[in-house]
mmCIF file of C-alpha atoms in Angstrom:
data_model
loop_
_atom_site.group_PDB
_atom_site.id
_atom_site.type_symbol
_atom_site.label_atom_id
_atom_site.label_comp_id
_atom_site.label_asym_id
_atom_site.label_seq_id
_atom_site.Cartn_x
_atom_site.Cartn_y
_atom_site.Cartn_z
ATOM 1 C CA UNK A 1 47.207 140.712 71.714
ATOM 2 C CA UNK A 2 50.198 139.703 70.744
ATOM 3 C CA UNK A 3 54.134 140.843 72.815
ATOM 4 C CA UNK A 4 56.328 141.926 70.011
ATOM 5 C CA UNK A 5 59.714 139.646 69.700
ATOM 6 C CA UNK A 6 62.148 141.560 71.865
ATOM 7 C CA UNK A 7 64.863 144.144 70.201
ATOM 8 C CA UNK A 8 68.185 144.028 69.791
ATOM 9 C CA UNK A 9 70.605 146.687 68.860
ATOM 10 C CA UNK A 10 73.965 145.378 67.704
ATOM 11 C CA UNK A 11 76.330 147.898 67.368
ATOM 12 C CA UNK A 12 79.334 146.084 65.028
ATOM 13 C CA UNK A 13 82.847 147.331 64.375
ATOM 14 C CA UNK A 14 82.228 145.287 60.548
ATOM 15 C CA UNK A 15 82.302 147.639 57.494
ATOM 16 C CA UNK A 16 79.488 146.239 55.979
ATOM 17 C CA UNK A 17 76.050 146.871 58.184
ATOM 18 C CA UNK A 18 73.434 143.787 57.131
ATOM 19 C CA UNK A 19 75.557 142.291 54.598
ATOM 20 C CA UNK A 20 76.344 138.478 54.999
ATOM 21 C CA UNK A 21 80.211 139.324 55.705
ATOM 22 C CA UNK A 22 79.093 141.277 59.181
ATOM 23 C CA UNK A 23 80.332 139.727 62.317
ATOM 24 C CA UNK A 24 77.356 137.516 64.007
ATOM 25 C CA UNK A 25 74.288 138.837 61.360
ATOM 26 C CA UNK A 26 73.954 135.432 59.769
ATOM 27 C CA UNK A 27 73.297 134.405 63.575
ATOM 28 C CA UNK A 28 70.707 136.882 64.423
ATOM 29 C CA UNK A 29 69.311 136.734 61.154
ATOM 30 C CA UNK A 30 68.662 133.214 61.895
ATOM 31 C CA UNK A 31 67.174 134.451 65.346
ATOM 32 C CA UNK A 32 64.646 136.782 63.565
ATOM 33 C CA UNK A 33 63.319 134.204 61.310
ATOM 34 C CA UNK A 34 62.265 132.287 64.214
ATOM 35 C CA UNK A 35 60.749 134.993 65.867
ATOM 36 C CA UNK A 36 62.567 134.888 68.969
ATOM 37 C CA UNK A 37 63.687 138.712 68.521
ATOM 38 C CA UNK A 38 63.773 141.737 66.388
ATOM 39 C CA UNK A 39 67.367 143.080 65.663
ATOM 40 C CA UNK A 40 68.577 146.406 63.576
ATOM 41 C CA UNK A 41 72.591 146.389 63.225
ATOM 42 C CA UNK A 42 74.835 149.755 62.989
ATOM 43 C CA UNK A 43 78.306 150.153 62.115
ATOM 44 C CA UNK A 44 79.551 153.993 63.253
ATOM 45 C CA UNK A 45 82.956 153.112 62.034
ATOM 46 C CA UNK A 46 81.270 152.838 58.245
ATOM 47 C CA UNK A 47 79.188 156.266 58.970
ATOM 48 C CA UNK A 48 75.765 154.760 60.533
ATOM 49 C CA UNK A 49 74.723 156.887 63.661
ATOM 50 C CA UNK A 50 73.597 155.283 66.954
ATOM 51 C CA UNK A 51 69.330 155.128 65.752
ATOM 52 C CA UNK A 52 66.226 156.898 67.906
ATOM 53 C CA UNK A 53 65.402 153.435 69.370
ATOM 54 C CA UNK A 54 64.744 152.425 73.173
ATOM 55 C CA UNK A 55 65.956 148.277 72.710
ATOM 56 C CA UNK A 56 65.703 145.658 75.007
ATOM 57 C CA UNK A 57 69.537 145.553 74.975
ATOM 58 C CA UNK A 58 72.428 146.530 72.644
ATOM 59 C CA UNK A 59 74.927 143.954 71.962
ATOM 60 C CA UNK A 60 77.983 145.508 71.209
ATOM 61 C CA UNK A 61 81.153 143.707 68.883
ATOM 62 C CA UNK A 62 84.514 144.766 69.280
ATOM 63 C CA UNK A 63 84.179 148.558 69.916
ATOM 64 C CA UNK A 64 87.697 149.419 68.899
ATOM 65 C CA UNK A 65 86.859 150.136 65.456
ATOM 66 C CA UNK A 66 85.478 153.262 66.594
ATOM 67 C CA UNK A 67 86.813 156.654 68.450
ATOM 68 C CA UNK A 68 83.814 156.389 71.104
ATOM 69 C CA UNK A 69 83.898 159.202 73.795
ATOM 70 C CA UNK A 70 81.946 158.261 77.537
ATOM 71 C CA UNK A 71 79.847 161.423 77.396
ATOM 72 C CA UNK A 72 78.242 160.022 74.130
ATOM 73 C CA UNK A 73 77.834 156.626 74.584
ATOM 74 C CA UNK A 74 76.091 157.515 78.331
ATOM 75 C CA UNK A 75 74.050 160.188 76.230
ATOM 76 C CA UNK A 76 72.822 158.012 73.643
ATOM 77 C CA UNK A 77 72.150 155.699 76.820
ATOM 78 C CA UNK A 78 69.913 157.787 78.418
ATOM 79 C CA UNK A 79 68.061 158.362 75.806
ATOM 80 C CA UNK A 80 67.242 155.231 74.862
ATOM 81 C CA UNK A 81 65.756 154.194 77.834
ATOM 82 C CA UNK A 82 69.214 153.022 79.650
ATOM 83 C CA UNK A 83 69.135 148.982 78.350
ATOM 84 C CA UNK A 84 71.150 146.582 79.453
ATOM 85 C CA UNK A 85 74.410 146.410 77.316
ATOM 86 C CA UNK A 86 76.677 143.244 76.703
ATOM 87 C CA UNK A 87 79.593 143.937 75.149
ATOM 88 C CA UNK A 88 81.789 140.914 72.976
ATOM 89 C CA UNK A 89 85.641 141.226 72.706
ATOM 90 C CA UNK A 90 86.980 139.051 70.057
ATOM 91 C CA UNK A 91 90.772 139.869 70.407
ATOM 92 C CA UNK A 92 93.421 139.260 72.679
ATOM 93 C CA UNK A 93 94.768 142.518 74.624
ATOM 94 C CA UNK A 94 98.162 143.307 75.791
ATOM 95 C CA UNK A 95 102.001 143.823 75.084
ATOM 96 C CA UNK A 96 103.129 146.665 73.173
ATOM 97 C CA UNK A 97 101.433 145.681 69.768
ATOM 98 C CA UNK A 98 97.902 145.436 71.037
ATOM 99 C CA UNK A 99 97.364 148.062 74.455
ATOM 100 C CA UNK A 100 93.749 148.420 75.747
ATOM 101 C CA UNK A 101 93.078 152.116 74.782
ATOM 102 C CA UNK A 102 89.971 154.537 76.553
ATOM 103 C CA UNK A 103 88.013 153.641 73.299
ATOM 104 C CA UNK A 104 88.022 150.443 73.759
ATOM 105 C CA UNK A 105 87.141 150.413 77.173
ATOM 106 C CA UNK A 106 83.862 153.173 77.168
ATOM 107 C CA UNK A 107 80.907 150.184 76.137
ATOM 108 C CA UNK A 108 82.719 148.000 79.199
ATOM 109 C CA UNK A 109 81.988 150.113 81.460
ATOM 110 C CA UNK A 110 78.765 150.811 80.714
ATOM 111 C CA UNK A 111 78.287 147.103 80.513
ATOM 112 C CA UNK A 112 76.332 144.107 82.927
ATOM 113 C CA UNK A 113 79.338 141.988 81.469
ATOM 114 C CA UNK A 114 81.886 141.532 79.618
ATOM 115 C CA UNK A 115 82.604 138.347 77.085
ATOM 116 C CA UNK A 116 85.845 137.706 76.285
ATOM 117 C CA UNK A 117 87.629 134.819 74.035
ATOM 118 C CA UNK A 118 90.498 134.685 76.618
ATOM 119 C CA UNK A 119 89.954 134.553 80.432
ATOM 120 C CA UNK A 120 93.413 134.001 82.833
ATOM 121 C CA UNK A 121 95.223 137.659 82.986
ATOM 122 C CA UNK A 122 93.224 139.060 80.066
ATOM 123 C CA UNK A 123 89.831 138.466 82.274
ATOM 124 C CA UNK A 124 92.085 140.240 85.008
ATOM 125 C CA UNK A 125 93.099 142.931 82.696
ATOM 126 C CA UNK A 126 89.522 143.718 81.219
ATOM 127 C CA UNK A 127 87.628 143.461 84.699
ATOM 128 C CA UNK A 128 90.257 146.063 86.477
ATOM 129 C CA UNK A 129 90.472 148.289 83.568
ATOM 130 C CA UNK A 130 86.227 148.064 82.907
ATOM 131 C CA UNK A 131 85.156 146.961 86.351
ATOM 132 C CA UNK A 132 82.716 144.488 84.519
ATOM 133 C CA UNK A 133 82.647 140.964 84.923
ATOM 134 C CA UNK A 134 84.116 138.916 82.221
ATOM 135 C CA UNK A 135 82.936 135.784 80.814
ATOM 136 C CA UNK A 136 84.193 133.505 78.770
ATOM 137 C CA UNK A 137 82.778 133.005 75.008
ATOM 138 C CA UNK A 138 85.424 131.331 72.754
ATOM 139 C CA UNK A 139 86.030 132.420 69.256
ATOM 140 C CA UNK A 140 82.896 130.586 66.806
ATOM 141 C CA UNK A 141 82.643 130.026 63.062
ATOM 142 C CA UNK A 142 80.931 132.747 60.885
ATOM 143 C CA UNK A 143 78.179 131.394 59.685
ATOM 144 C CA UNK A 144 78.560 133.034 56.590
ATOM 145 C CA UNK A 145 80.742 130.551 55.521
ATOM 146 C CA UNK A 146 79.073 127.562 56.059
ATOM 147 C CA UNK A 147 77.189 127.762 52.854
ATOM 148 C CA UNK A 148 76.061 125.064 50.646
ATOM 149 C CA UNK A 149 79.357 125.293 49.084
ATOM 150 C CA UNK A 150 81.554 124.362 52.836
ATOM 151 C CA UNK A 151 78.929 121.069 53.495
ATOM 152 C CA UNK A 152 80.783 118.785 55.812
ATOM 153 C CA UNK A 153 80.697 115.979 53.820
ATOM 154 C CA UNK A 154 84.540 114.457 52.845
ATOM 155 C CA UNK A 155 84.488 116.835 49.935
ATOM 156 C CA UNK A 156 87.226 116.764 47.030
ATOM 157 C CA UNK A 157 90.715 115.928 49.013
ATOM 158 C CA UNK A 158 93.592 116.709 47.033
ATOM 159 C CA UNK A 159 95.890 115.215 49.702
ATOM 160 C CA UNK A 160 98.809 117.015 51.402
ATOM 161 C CA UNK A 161 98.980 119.539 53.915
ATOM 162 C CA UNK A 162 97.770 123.481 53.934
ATOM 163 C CA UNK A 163 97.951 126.201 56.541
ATOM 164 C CA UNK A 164 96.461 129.321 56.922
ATOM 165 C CA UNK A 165 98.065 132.184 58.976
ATOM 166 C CA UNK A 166 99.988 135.654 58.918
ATOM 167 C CA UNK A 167 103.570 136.065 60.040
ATOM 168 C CA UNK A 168 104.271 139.760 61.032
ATOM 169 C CA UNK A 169 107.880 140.580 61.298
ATOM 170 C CA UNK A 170 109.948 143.857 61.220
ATOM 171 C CA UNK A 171 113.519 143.421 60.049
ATOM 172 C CA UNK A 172 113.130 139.504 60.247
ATOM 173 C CA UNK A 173 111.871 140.034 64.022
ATOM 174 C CA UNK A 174 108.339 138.561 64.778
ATOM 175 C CA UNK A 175 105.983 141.145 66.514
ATOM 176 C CA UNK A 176 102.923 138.671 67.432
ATOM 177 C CA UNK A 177 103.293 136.864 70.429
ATOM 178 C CA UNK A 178 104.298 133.057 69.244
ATOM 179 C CA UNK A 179 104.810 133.506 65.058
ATOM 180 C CA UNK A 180 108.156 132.281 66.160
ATOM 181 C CA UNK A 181 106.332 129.243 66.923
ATOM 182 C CA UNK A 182 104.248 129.261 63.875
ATOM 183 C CA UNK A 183 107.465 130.117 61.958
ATOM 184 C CA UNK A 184 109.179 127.288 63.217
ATOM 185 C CA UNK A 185 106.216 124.797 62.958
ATOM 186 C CA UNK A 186 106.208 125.953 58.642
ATOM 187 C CA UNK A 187 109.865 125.079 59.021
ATOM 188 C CA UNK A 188 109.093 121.286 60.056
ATOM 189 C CA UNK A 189 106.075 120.729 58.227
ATOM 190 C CA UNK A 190 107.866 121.235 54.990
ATOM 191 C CA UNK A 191 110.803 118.607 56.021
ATOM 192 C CA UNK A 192 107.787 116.262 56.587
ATOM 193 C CA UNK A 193 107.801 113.334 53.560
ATOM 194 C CA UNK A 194 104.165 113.761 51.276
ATOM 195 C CA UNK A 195 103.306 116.558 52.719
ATOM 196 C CA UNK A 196 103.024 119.056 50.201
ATOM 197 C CA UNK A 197 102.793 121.751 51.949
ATOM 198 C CA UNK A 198 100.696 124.889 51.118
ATOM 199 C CA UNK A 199 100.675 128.053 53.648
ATOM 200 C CA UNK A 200 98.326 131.027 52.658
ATOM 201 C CA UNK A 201 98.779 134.255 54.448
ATOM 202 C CA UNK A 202 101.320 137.479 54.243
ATOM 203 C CA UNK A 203 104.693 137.142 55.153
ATOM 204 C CA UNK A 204 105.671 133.447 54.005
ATOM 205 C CA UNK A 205 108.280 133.259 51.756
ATOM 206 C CA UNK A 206 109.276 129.551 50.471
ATOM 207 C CA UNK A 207 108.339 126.827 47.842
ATOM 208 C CA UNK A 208 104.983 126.551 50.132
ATOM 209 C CA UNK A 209 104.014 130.246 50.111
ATOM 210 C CA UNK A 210 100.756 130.554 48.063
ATOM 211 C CA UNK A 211 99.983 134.550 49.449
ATOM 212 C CA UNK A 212 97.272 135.979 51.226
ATOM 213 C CA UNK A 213 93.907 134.054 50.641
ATOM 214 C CA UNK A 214 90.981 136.497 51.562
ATOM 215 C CA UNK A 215 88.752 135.251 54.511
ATOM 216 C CA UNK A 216 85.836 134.361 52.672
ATOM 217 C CA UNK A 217 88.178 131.723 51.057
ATOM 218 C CA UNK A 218 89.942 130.147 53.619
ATOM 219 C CA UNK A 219 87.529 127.513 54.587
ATOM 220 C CA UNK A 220 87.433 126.432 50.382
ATOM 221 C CA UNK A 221 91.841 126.356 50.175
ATOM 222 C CA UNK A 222 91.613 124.173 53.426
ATOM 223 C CA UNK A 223 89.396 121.403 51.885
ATOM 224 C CA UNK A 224 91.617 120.983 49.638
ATOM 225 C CA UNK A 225 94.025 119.010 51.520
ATOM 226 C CA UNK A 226 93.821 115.830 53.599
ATOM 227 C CA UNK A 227 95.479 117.624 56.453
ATOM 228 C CA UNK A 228 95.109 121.269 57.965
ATOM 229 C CA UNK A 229 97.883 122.777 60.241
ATOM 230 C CA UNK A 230 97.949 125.779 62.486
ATOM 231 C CA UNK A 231 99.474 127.446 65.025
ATOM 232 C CA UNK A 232 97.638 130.805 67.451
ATOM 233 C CA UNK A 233 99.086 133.217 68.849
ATOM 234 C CA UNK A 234 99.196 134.389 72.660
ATOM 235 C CA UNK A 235 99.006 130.842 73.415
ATOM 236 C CA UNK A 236 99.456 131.477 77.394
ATOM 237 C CA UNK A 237 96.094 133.195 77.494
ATOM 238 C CA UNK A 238 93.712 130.551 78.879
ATOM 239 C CA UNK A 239 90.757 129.746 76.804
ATOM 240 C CA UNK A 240 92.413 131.457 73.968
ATOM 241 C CA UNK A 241 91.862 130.510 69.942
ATOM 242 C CA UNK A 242 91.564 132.830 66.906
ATOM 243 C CA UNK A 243 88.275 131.805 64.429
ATOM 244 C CA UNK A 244 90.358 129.849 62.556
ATOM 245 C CA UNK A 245 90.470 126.695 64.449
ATOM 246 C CA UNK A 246 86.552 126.838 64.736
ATOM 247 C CA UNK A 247 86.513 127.352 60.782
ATOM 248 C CA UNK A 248 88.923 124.849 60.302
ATOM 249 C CA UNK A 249 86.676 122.405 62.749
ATOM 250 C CA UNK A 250 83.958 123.271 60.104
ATOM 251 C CA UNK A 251 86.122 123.022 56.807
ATOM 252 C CA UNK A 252 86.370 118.654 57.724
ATOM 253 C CA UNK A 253 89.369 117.656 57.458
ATOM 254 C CA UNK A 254 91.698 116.310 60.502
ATOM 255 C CA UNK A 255 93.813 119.861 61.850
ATOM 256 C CA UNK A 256 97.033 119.604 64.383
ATOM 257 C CA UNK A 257 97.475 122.637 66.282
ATOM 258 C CA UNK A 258 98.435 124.496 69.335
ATOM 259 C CA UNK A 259 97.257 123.408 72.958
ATOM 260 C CA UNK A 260 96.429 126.124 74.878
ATOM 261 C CA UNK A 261 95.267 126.154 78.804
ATOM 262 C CA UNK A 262 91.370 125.250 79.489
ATOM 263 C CA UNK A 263 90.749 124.035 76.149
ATOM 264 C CA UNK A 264 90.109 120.053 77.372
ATOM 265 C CA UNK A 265 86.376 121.046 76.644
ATOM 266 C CA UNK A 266 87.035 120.270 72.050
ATOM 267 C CA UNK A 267 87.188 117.330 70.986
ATOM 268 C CA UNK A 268 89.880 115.263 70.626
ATOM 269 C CA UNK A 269 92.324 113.082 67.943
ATOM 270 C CA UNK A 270 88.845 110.334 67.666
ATOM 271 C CA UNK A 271 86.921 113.589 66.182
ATOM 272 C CA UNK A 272 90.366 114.576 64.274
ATOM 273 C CA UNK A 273 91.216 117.625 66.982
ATOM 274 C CA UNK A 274 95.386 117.036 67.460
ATOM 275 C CA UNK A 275 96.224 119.744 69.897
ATOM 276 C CA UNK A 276 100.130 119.552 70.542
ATOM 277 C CA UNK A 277 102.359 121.340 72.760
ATOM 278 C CA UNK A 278 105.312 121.939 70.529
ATOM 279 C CA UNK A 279 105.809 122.732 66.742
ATOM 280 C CA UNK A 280 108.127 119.920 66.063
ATOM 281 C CA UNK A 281 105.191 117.534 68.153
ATOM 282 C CA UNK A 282 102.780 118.984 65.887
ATOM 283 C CA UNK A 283 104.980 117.914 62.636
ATOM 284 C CA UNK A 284 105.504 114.354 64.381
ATOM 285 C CA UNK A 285 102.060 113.995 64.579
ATOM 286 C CA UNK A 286 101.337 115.310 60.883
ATOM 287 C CA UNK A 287 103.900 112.925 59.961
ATOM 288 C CA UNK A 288 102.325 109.847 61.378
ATOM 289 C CA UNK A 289 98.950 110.751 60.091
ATOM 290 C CA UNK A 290 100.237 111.215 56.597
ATOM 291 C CA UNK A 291 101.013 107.166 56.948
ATOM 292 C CA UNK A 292 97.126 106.557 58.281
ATOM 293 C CA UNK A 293 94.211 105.371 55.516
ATOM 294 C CA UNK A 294 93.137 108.792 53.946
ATOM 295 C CA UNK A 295 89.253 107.584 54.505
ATOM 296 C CA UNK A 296 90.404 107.151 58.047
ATOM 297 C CA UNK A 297 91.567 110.742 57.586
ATOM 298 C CA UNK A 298 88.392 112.063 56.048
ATOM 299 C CA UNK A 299 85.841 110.270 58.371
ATOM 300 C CA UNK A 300 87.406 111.591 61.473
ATOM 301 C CA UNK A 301 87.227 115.356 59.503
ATOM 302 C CA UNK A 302 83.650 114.792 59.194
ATOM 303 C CA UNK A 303 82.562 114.167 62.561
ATOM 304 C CA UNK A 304 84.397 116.731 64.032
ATOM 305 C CA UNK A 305 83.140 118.999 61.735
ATOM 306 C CA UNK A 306 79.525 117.926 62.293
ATOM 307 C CA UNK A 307 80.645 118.292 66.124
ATOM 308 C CA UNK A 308 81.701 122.338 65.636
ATOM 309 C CA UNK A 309 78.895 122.958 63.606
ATOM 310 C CA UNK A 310 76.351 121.936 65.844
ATOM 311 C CA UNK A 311 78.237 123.297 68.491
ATOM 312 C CA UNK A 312 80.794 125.778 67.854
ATOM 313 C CA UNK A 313 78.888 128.547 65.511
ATOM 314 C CA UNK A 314 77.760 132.336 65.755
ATOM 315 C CA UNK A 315 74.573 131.055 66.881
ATOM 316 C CA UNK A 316 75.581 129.161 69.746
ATOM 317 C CA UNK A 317 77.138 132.255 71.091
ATOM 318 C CA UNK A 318 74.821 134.157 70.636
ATOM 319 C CA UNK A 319 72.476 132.249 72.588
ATOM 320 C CA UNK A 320 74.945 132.250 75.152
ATOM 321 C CA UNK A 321 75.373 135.855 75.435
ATOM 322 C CA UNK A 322 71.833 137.210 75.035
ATOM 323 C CA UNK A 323 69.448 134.639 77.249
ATOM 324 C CA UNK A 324 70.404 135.976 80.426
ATOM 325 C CA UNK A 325 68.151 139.111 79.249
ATOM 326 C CA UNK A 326 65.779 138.105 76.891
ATOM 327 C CA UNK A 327 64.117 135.266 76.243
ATOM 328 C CA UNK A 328 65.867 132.345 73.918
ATOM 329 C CA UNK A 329 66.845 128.263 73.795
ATOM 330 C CA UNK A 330 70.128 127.528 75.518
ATOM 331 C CA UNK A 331 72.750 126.495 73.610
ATOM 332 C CA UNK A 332 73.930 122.665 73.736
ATOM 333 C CA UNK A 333 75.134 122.209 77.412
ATOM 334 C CA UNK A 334 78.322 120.281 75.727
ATOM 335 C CA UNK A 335 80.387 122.412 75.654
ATOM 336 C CA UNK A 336 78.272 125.549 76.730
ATOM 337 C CA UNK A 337 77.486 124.823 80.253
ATOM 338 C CA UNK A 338 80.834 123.603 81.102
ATOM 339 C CA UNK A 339 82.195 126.791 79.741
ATOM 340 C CA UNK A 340 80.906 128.635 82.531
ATOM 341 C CA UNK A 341 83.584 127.600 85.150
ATOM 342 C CA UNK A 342 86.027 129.700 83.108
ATOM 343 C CA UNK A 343 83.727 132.784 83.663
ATOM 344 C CA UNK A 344 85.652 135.394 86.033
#
């Protein structure tokens, strides 16, 4: 007789349920066809109600989306058996432009633990708010956009510079912790000789401002160039990246970006990782690549993009994240073991 794969529920604050844009369902899709699990997704924010179904445990992404109330979600709990729930936080909390709110805080508590792309004070803000422990999963690339179109190979260079990024302001005031930065580093990219500089995102105004690009997209407008630049925001949280550095890991060409704390684990400048503490460092550096032997450039671009995709992807984490309760390979111990030291 043979034990039926375990299930997963994923309960996912994307607005598409099963569709290839959905946070982490190219990963467990993946999973499935192996046979290491079942998995059925839901998205409540989109309509979909929590299902009749008594899983093995219900991985839940980003519950913010979604005006959950503790009486329903220990209801629904009950019912289905009481599984084990992880729960995945893929922002950064706190300040007045981000708050934890009660919604986002009823899955945590009914959580074993809590994964978080920043540890330091957010770990200590999540775990007394939650009373969960946190660990540490850094921000991966979607796998939906690592397509036959986003190969690693060197891929057609046009040369120059591009960024991708928002700036928020209100009355020429940034509201994100560190645009100023990001601001500043736009500012000294574009004094830099040859680097023709291209910056997609809202909120850029300048001979380099090419608009919003959507997401799907940003991995394509970043091979373009020789050189990618970027810049994240709450930079004092430790562990802390957005999923654009991981994409732009994947996209192949060299990037110079922010250093944050506990991040020693990526590669480095022999991979084509520059992580610099200052926007003008960042433009030095950008400036003495731009002198460098393009293949030089391109080859670097390639293994650290081989690097992230082996390493750094939606199915790495989720590896991660669900083996503790069901069964499934470990991830690569470089960098996944290490990461465990940062867990709180």
């Amino acid at each position: 007789m043979t034990t039926a794969a375990p299930l997963v529920l994923h309960i996912s604050n994307e607005p598409a349920p099963f569709g290839p844009h959905t946070g982490f369902a190219r990963g467990f899709a993946g999973l499935v066809e192996e046979g290491l699990l079942r998995y059925v997704c839901v998205v409540p924010a989109a309509g979909d109600e929590l299902p009749a179904l008594r899983p093995e445990l219900v991985f839940v992404q980003s519950p913010q989306s979604y005006p959950w109330t503790k009486r329903q979600v220990r209801e629904w709990l009950r019912t289905a058996g009481d599984p084990p729930v992880s729960v995945w936080d893929g922002d950064a909390w706190g300040g007045p432009t981000k708050p934890l709110r009660e919604r986002n805080l009823v899955w945590m508590r009914c959580a074993q633990e809590v994964f978080s792309v920043a540890v330091g004070k957010q770990a200590v803000m999540l775990r007394r708010a939650c009373g969960r422990p946190v660990r540490y999963v850094p921000n991966v690339a979607p796998l939906h956009l690592l397509g036959p179109d986003a190969e690693c190979g060197p891929g057609p260079a046009r040369g120059g510079v591009t960024m991708v990024g928002k700036r928020l302001t209100y009355f020429g005031v940034e509201l994100i912790p560190d645009d100023r930065e990001r601001a500043l580093l736009v500012k000294e990219l574009h004094k830099v000789p040859g680097s023709r500089l291209s910056v997609y995102g809202k909120g850029w105004r300048g001979p380099y401002a090419r608009g919003p690009v959507p997401f799907a997209e940003q991995m394509a407008v970043m091979r373009r160039a020789l050189i990618t630049a970027g810049w994240n925001r709450y930079r004092g949280y430790t562990g802390y990246f957005s999923d654009r550095l991981p994409i732009a890991m994947c996209a192949g060409r060299v990037h110079v970006t922010s250093r944050q704390p506990a991040l020693e684990w990526l590669p480095g400048p022999d991979r084509g990782l520059h992580l610099m503490g200052t926007p003008r460092a960042a433009a030095e550096r950008v400036r003495e690549l731009l002198r460098r032997d393009p293949a030089e450039l391109l080859a670097q671009g390639r293994r650290m993009s081989e690097w992230a995709r082996a390493r750094l992807t939606e199915r790495q984490a989720l590896l991660h994240m669900l083996s503790p309760y069901i069964p499934l390979p470990a991830p690569p111990t470089d960098p996944w073991a290490g990461l465990a030291a940062l867990d709180c």
